[in-house]
Short mmCIF file of C-alpha atoms and ligand atoms in Angstrom, two decimals:
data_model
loop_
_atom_site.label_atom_id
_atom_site.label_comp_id
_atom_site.label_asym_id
_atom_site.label_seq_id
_atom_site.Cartn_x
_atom_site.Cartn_y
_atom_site.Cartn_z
CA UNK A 1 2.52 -36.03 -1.37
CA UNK A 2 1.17 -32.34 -2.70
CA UNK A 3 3.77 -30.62 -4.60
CA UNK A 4 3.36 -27.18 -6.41
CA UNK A 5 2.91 -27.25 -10.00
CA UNK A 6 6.34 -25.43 -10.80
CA UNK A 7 8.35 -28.35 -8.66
CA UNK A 8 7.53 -31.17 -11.43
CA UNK A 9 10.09 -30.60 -12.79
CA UNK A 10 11.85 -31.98 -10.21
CA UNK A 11 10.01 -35.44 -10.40
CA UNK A 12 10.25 -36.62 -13.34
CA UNK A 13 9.00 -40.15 -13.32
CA UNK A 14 7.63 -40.07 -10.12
CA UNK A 15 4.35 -40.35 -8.75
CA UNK A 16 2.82 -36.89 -7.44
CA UNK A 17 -0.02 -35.02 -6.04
CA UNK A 18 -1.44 -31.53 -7.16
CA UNK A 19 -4.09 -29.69 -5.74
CA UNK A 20 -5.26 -26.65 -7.08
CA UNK A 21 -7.65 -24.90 -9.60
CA UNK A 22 -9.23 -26.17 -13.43
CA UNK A 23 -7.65 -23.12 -14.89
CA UNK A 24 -8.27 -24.65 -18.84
CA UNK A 25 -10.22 -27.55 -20.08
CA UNK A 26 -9.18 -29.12 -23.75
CA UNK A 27 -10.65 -32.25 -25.30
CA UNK A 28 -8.52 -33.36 -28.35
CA UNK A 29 -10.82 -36.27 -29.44
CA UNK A 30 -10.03 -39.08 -26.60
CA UNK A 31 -7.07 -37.01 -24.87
CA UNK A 32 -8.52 -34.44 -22.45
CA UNK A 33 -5.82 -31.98 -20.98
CA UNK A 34 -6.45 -29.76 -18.17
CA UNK A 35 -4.16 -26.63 -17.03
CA UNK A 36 -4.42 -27.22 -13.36
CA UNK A 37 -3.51 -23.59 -11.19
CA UNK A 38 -2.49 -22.98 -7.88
CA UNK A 39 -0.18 -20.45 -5.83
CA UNK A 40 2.83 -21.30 -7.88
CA UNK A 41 1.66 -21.32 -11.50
CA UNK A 42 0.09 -23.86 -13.49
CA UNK A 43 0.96 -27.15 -15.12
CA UNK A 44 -0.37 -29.78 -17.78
CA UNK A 45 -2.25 -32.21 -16.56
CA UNK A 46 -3.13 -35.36 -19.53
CA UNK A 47 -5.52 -37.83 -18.90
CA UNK A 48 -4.37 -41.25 -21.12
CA UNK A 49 -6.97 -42.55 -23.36
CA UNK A 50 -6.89 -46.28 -22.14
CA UNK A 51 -8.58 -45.43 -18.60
CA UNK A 52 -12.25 -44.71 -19.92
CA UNK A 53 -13.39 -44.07 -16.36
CA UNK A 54 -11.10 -41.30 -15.39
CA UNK A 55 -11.53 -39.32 -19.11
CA UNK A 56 -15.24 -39.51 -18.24
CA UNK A 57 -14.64 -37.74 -14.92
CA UNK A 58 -12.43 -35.82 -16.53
CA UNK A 59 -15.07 -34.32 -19.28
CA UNK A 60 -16.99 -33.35 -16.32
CA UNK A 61 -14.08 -31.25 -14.85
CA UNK A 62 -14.89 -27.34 -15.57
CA UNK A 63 -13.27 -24.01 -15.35
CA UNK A 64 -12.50 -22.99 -11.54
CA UNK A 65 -13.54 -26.74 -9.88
CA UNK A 66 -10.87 -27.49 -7.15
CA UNK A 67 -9.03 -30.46 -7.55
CA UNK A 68 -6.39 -32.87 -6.49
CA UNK A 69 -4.98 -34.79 -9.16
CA UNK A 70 -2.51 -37.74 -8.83
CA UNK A 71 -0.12 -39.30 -11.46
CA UNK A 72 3.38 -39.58 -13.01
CA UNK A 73 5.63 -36.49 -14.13
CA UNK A 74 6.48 -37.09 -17.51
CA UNK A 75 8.54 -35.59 -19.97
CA UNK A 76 6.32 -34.27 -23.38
CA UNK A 77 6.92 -34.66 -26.51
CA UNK A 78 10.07 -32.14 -27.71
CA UNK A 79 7.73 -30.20 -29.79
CA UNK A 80 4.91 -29.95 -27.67
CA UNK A 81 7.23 -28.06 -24.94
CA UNK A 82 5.38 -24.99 -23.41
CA UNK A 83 8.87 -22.26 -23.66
CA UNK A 84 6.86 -19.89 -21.43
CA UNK A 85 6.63 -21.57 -18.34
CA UNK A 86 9.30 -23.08 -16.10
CA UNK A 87 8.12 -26.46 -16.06
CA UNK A 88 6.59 -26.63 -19.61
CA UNK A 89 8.95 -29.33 -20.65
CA UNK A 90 6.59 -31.50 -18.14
CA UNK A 91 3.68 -32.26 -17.60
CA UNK A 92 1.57 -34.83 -15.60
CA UNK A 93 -0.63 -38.05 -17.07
CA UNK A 94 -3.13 -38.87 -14.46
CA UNK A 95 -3.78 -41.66 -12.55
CA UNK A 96 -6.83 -40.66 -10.19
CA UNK A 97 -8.63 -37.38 -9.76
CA UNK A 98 -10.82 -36.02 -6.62
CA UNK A 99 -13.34 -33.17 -6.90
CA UNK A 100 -12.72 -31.05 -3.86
CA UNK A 101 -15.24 -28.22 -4.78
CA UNK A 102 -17.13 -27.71 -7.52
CA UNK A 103 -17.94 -24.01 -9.08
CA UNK A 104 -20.49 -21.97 -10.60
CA UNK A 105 -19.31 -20.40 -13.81
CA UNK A 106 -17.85 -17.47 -12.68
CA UNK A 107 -19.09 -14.15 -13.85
CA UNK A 108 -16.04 -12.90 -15.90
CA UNK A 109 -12.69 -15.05 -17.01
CA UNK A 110 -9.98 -15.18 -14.36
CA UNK A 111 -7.75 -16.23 -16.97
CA UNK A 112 -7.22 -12.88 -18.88
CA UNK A 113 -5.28 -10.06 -16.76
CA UNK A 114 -8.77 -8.81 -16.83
CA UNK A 115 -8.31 -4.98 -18.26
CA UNK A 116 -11.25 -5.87 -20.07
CA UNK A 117 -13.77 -6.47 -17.07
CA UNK A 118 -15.15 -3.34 -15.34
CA UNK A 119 -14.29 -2.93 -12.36
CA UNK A 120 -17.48 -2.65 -10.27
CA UNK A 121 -17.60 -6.61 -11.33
CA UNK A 122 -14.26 -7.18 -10.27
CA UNK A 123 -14.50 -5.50 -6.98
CA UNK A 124 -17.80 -7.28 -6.40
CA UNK A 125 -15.89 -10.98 -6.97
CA UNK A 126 -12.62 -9.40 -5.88
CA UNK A 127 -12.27 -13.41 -3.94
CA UNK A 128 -12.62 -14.23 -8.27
CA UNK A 129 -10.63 -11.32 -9.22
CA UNK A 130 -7.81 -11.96 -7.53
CA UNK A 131 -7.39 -14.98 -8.79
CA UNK A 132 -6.01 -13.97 -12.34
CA UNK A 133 -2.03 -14.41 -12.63
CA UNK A 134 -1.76 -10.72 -12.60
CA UNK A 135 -3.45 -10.14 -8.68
CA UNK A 136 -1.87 -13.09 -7.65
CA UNK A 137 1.66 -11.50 -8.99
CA UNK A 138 0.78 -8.26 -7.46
CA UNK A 139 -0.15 -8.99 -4.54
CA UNK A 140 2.68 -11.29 -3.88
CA UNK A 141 4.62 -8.63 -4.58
CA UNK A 142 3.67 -6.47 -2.17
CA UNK A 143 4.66 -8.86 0.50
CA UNK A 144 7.84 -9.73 -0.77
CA UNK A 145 8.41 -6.01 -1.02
CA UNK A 146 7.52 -5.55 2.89
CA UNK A 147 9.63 -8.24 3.68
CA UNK A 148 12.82 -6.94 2.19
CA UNK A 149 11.63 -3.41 3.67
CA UNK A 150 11.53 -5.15 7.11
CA UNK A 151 14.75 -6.99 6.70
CA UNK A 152 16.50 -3.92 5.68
CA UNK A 153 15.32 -1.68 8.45
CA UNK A 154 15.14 -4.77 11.41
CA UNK A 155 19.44 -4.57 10.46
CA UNK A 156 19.35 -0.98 10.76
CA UNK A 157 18.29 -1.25 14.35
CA UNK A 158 15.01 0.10 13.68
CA UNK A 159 12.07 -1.50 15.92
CA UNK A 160 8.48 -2.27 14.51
CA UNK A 161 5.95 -0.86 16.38
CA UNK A 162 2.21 -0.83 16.29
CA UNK A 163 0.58 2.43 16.90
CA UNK A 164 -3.01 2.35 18.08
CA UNK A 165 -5.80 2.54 15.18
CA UNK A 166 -8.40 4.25 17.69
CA UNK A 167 -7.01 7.27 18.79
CA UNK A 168 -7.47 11.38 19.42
CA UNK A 169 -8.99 13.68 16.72
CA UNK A 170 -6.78 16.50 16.16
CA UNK A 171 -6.79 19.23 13.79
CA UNK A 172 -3.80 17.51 11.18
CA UNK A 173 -5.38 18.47 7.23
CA UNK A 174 -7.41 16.28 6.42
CA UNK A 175 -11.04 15.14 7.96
CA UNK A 176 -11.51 12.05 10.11
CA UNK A 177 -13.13 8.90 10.14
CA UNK A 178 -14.95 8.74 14.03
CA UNK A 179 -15.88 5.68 15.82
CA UNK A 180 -18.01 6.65 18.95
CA UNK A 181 -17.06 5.16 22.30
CA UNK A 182 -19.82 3.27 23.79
CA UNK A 183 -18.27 3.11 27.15
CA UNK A 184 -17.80 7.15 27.40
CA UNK A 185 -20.99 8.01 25.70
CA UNK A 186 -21.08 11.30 23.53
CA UNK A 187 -17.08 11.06 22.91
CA UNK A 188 -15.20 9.88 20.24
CA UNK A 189 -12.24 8.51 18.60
CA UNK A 190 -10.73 9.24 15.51
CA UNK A 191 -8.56 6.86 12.87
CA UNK A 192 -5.42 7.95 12.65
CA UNK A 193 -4.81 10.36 9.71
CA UNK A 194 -1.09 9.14 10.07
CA UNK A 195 0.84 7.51 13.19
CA UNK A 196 2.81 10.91 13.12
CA UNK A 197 2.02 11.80 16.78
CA UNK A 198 2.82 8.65 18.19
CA UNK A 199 5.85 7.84 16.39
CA UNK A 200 7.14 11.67 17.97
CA UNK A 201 5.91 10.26 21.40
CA UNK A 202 8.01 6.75 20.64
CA UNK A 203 10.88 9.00 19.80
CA UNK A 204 10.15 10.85 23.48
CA UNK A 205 9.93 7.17 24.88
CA UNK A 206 13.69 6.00 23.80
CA UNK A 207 13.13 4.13 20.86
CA UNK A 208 15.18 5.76 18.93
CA UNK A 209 14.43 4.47 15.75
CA UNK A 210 10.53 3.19 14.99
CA UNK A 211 9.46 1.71 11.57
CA UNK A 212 5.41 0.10 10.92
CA UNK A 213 4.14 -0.66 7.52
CA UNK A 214 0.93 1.40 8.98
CA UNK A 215 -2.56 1.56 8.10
CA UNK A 216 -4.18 5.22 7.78
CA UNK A 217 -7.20 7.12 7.38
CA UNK A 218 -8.43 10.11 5.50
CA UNK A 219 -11.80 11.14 4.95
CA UNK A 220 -11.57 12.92 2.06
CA UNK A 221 -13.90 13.96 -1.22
CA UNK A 222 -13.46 11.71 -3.95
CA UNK A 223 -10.38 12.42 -5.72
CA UNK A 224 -9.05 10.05 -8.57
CA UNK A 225 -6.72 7.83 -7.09
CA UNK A 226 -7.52 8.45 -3.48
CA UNK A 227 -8.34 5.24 -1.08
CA UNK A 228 -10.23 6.26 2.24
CA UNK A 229 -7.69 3.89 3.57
CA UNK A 230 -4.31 3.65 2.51
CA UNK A 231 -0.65 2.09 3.93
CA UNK A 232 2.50 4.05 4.60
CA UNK A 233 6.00 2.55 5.75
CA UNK A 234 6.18 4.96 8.33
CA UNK A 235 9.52 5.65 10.19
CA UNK A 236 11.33 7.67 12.79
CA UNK A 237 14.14 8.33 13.65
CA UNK A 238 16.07 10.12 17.07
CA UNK A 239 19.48 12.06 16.79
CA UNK A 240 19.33 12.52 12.79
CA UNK A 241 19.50 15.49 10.76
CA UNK A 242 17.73 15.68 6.99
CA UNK A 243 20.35 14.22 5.62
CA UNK A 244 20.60 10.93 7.52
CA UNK A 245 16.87 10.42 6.95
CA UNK A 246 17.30 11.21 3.56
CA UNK A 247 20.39 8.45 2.97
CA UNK A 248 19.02 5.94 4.58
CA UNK A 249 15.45 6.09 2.68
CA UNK A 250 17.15 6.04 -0.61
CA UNK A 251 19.26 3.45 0.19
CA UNK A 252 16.33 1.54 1.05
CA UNK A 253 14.51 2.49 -2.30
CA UNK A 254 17.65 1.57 -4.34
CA UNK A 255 17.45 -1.79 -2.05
CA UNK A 256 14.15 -3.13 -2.82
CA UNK A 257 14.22 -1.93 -6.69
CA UNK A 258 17.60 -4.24 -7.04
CA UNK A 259 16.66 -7.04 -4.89
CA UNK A 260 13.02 -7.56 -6.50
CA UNK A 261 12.70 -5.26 -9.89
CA UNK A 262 16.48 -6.13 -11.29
CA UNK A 263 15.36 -5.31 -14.81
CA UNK A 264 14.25 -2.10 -13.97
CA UNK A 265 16.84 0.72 -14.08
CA UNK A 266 16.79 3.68 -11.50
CA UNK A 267 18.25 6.71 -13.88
CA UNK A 268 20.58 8.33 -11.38
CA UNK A 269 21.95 8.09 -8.32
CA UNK A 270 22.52 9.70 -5.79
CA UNK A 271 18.96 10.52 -6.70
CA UNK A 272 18.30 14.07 -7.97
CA UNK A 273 17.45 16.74 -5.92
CA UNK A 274 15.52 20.28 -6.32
CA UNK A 275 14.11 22.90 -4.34
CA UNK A 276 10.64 23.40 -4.55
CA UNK A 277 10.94 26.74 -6.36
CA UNK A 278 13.17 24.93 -9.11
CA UNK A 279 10.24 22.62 -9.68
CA UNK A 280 8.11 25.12 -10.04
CA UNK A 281 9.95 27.41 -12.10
CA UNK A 282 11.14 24.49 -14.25
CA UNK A 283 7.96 22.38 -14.67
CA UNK A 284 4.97 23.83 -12.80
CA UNK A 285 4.63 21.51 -10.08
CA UNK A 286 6.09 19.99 -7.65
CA UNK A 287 6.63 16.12 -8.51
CA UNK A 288 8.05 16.05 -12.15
CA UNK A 289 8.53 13.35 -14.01
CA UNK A 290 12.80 13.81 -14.79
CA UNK A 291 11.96 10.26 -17.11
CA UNK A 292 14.23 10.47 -20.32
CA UNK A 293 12.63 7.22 -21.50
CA UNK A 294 8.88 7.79 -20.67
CA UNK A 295 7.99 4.53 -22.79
CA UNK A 296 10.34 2.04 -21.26
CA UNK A 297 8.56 0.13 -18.29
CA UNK A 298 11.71 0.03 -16.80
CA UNK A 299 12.86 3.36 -16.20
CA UNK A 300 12.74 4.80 -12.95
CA UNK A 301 13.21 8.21 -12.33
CA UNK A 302 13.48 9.52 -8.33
CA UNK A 303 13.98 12.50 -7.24
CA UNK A 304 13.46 14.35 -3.60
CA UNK A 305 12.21 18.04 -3.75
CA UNK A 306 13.22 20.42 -0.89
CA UNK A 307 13.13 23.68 0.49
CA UNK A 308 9.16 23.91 0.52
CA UNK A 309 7.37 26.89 2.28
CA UNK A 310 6.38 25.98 5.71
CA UNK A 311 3.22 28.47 5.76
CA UNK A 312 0.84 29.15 3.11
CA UNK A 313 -2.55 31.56 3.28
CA UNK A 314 -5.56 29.27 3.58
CA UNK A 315 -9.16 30.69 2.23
CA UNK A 316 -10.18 32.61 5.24
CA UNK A 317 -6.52 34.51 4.95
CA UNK A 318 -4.94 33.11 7.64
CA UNK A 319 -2.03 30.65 7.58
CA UNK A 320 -1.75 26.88 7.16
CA UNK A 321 0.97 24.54 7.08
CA UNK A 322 1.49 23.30 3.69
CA UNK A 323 2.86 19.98 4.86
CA UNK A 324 2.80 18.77 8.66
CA UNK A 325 2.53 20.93 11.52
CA UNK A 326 4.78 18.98 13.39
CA UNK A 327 7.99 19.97 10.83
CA UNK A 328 10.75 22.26 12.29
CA UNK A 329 12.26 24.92 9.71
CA UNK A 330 14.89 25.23 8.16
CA UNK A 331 17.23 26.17 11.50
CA UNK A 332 17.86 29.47 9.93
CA UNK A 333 14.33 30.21 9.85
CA UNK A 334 14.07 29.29 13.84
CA UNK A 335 14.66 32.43 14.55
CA UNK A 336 11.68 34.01 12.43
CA UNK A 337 9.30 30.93 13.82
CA UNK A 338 9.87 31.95 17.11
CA UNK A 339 9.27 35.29 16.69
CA UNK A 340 6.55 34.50 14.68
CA UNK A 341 7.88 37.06 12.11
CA UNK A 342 8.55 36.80 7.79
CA UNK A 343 6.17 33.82 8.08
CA UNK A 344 5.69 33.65 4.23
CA UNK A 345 9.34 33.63 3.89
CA UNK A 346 9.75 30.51 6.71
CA UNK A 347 11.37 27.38 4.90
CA UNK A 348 10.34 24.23 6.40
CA UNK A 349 13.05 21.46 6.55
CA UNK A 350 10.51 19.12 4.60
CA UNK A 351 11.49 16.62 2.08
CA UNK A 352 9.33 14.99 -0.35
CA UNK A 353 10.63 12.10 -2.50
CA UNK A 354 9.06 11.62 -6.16
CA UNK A 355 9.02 8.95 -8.81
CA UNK A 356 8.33 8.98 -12.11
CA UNK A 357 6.21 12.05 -11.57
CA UNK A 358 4.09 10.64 -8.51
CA UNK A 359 5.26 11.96 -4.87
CA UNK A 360 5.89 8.59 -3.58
CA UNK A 361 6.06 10.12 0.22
CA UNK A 362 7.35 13.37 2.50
CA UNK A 363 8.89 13.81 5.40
CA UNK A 364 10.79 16.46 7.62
CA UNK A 365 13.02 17.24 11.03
CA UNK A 366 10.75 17.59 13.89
CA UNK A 367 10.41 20.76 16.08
CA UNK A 368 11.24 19.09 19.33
CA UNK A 369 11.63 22.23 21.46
CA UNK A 370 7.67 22.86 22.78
CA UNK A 371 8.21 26.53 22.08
CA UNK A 372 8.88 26.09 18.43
CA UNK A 373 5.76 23.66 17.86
CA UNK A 374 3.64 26.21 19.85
CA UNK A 375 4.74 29.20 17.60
CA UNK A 376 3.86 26.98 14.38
CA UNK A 377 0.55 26.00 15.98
CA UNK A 378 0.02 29.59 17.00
CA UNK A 379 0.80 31.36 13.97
CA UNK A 380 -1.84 28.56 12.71
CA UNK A 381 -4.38 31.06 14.66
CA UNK A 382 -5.19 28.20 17.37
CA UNK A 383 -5.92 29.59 20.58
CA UNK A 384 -4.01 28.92 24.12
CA UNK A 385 -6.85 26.41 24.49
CA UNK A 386 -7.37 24.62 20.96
CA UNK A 387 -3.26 23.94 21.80
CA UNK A 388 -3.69 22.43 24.63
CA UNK A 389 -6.57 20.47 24.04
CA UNK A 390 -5.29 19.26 20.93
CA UNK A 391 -1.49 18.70 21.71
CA UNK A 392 -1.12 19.71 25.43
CA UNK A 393 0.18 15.77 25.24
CA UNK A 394 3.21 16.38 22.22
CA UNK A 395 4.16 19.52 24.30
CA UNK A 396 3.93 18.16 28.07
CA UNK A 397 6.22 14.80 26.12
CA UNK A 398 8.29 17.65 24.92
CA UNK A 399 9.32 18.99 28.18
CA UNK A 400 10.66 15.99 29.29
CA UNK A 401 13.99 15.37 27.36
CA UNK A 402 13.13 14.27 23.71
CA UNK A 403 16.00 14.14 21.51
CA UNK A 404 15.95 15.90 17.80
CA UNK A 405 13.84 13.65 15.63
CA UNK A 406 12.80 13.12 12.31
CA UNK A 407 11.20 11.01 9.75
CA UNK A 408 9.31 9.99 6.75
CA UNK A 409 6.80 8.28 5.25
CA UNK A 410 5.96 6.38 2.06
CA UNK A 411 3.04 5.71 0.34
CA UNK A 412 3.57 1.93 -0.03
CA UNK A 413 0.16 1.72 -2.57
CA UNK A 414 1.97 4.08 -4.89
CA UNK A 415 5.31 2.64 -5.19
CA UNK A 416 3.62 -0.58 -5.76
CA UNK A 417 1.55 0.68 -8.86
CA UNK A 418 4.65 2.07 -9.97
CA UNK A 419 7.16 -1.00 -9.89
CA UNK A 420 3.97 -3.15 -10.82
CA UNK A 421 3.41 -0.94 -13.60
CA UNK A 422 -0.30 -0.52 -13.06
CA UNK A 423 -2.55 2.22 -13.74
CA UNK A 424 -4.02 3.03 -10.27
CA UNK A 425 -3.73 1.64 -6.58
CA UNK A 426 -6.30 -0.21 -6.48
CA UNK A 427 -4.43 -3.19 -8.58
CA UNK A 428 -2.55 -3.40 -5.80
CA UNK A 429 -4.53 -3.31 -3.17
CA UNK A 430 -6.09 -6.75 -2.00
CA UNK A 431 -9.38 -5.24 -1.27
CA UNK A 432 -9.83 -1.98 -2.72
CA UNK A 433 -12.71 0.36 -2.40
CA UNK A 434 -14.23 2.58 -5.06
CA UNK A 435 -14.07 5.79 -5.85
CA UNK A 436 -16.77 7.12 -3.19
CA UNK A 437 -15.51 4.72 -0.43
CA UNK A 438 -17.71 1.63 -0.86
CA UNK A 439 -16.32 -2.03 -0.40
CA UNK A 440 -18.70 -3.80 -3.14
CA UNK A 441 -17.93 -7.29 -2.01
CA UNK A 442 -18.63 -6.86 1.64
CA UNK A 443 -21.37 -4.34 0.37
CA UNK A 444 -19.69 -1.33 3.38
CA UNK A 445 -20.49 1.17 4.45
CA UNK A 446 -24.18 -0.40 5.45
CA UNK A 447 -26.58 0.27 8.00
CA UNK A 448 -26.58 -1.08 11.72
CA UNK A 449 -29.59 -2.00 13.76
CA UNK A 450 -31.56 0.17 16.07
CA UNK A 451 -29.46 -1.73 19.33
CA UNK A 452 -26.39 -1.22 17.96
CA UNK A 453 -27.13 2.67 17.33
CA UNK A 454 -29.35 2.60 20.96
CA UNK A 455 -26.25 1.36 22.78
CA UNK A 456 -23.97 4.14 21.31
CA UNK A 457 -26.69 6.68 22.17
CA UNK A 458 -26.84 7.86 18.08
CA UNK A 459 -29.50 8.88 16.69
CA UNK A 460 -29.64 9.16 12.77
CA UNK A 461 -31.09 11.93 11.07
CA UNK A 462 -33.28 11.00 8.40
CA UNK A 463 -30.36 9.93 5.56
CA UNK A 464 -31.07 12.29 2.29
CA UNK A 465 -28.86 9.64 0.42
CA UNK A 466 -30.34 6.50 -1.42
CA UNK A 467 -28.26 3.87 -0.71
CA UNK A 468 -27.70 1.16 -3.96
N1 LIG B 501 3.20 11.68 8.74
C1 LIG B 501 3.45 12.41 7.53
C2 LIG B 501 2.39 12.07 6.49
O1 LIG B 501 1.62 11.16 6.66
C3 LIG B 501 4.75 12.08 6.92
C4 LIG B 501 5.90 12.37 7.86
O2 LIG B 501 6.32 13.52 7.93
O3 LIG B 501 6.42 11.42 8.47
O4 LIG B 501 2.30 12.74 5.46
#
């Protein structure tokens, strides 16, 4: 029977099976050892010197060759105990081994936590990559982390709902990915930028409260940290005011930090809160970093900023929204919205929550009367027609009884980083791309055929770029 390495220890004496990876090879004279890996950890595998056959198969055994080894759990010797692994009073002395796939050497150790690889390599072999203990414990991570999000929010009555990935292109900030339609040719979809008009429709359609660890889309310049795709827990929620949305998403923080990160220590709760001019005034931007202890690992630091201007002027002097259209202000700034008067003045009832100096996600009340989300669009300078084109649907859904709303979303690849105490996203990110949006091991974006493009009636202008 196939156990997991970190179970011997419950079979001592017995006969076992382990499959997995040659993480280590030693040869002390006539005793070979082996570290053998798999999705547990890794334990000591001994080969005994008075079965010449299997120690010659076993000097053949290299670095990354999938086995399955069988043989007795024994204990080993008291002063040969390994402290820093669970079952490293154990180990295993072989009776048989079977090769189940050989490997190449690989181009870079999977061994190390691999800071010292760059990371064009590692992207390349990501299917390598992610083999080092450090992926594997990130990654893992991440689902445990979505599980205890769903658990939480599946006994808060929320529902999980899947939003569609093709969808409308509307004017929402930032630029977006197409995908043309084959079937209506010369018209498009777009990836949604954010499930934000949907989850508003869901809240028209009853639901009441909606929750999806959700993929989205941005086609944006290069910047740092950015991913051209990224994942939000997204959520809604019907009959709430800022406060309830605001409770119930730091319960959930405080949640998953004490259910999975126990040694880390959030520095005070309630968390902190500020208005946006505060931040400013105090530290110049908007997502400080309240740390005392900026050295410790451990320390985590939230906060939620408030109070932000709805409008700002955008570069041809007209105004923008400075965080999502959809966002109702403050309700004693109705008033001026409607009116469409004081705009600069207008406080929208956004909140943003931060950690550790990283704004870890943002949300806001909904306008859920059509006439205030057609003053914001309008003051937006979008014509009658742009309005109706764009969100004639959130306005007609409007009209028909949807209750007050509002909700918030977190970027999940950040607060991973964070409690993972990584550098940048992409260590947590299964398949990551780079910094100008290529996937190195599937070698995307990459050119399609002449039938492909025929059939979708494109035609490509002559590409100025040389691809690599
Ligand atoms: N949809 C918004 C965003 O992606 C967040 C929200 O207000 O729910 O930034």
């Amino acid at each position: 029977m196939r156990i997991y390495t970190e179970d011997i220890v419950q079979h001592d004496g017995k006969e076992i099976e382990l499959k997995g990876w040659v993480d280590t090879r030693r040869d002390h004279g006539k005793l070979i050892f082996i570290d053998l890996r798999d999705a547990k950890g890794i334990a000591q595998v001994v080969f005994p010197p008075h079965d010449k056959e299997l120690v010659e198969q076993a000097g053949h055994l290299r670095p990354e060759w999938v086995v399955c080894v069988r043989g007795t759990v024994q204990k080993r010797p008291a002063n040969m105990e390994n402290k820093n692994v669970s079952n490293g009073a154990y180990e295993i002395s072989a009776s048989g081994i079977e090769i189940l796939s050989e490997s190449k050497t690989p181009p870079f150790s999977v061994t190390s936590d691999g800071r010292e690889i760059g990371e064009d390599g590692r992207m390349r072999y990501r299917y390598l990559d992610l083999r080092r203990s450090r992926m594997q414990k990130n990654i893992r991570a991440r689902s445990n982390v979505n599980a205890v999000m769903r658990n939480f929010l599946n006994s808060k009555n929320f529902v999980e709902i899947e939003t569609p990935i093709l969808g409308k292109s509307t004017p929402e900030g930032a630029r977006d990915y197409l995908v043309p339609s084959r079937l209506q040719t010369g018209l498009w979809y777009a990836l949604p930028q954010a499930p934000q008009q949907y989850k508003q429709l869901l809240m028209a359609s009853g639901m009441e409260r909606y929750y999806q660890i959700a993929r989205c889309f941005r086609d944006e310049d290069t910047r740092g940290d950015r991913q051209p795709e990224f994942t939000q827990l997204d959520l809604e929620m019907s009959f709430v005011e800022r406060e309830d949305v605001m409770a119930i998403n730091e319960e959930l923080l405080i949640h998953i930090v004490k259910t999975l990160y126990p040694e880390k220590k959030i520095q005070e709760i309630p968390f902190p809160r500020m208005t946006y001019r505060e931040a400013m005034e105090r530290y110049g931007n908007d997502r400080p970093d309240l740390r005392k202890e900026k050295d410790d690992p451990h320390s985590l630091a939230f906060s939620w900023i408030v109070d932000f201007p709805f409008f700002e002027k955008n570069n041809e002097g007209g105004w923008t929204f400075t965080h999502n259209p959809f966002s109702a202000p403050k309700s004693q700034y109705m008033d001026d919205l409607l009116k469409q008067k004081n705009i600069g003045e207008i406080l929208t009832s956004q909140y943003d929550i931060v950690l550790n100096g990283w704004e870890i996600g943002g949300g806001s009340i909904r306008n859920h009367r059509p006439e205030a989300l057609r003053a914001v669009l309008s003051i937006m300078g979008f014509s009658e027609e742009k309005i109706e084109n764009h969100f004639g649907h959130m306005l007609q859904a409007f009209e028909y009884g949807t209750p007050p709303h509002g909700g918030i979303a977190w970027g999940l690849d950040r607060l991973l980083m964070i409690l993972e105490n990584e550098p940048n996203i992409r260590e947590v990110i299964a398949f990551p791309k780079t910094g100008d949006g290529r996937d190195l091991l599937m070698n995307a974006p990459s050119e399609v055929s002449k039938e492909q493009l025929e059939e979708l009636r494109i035609e490509v202008k002559k590409s100025t770029k040389k691809h690599p």
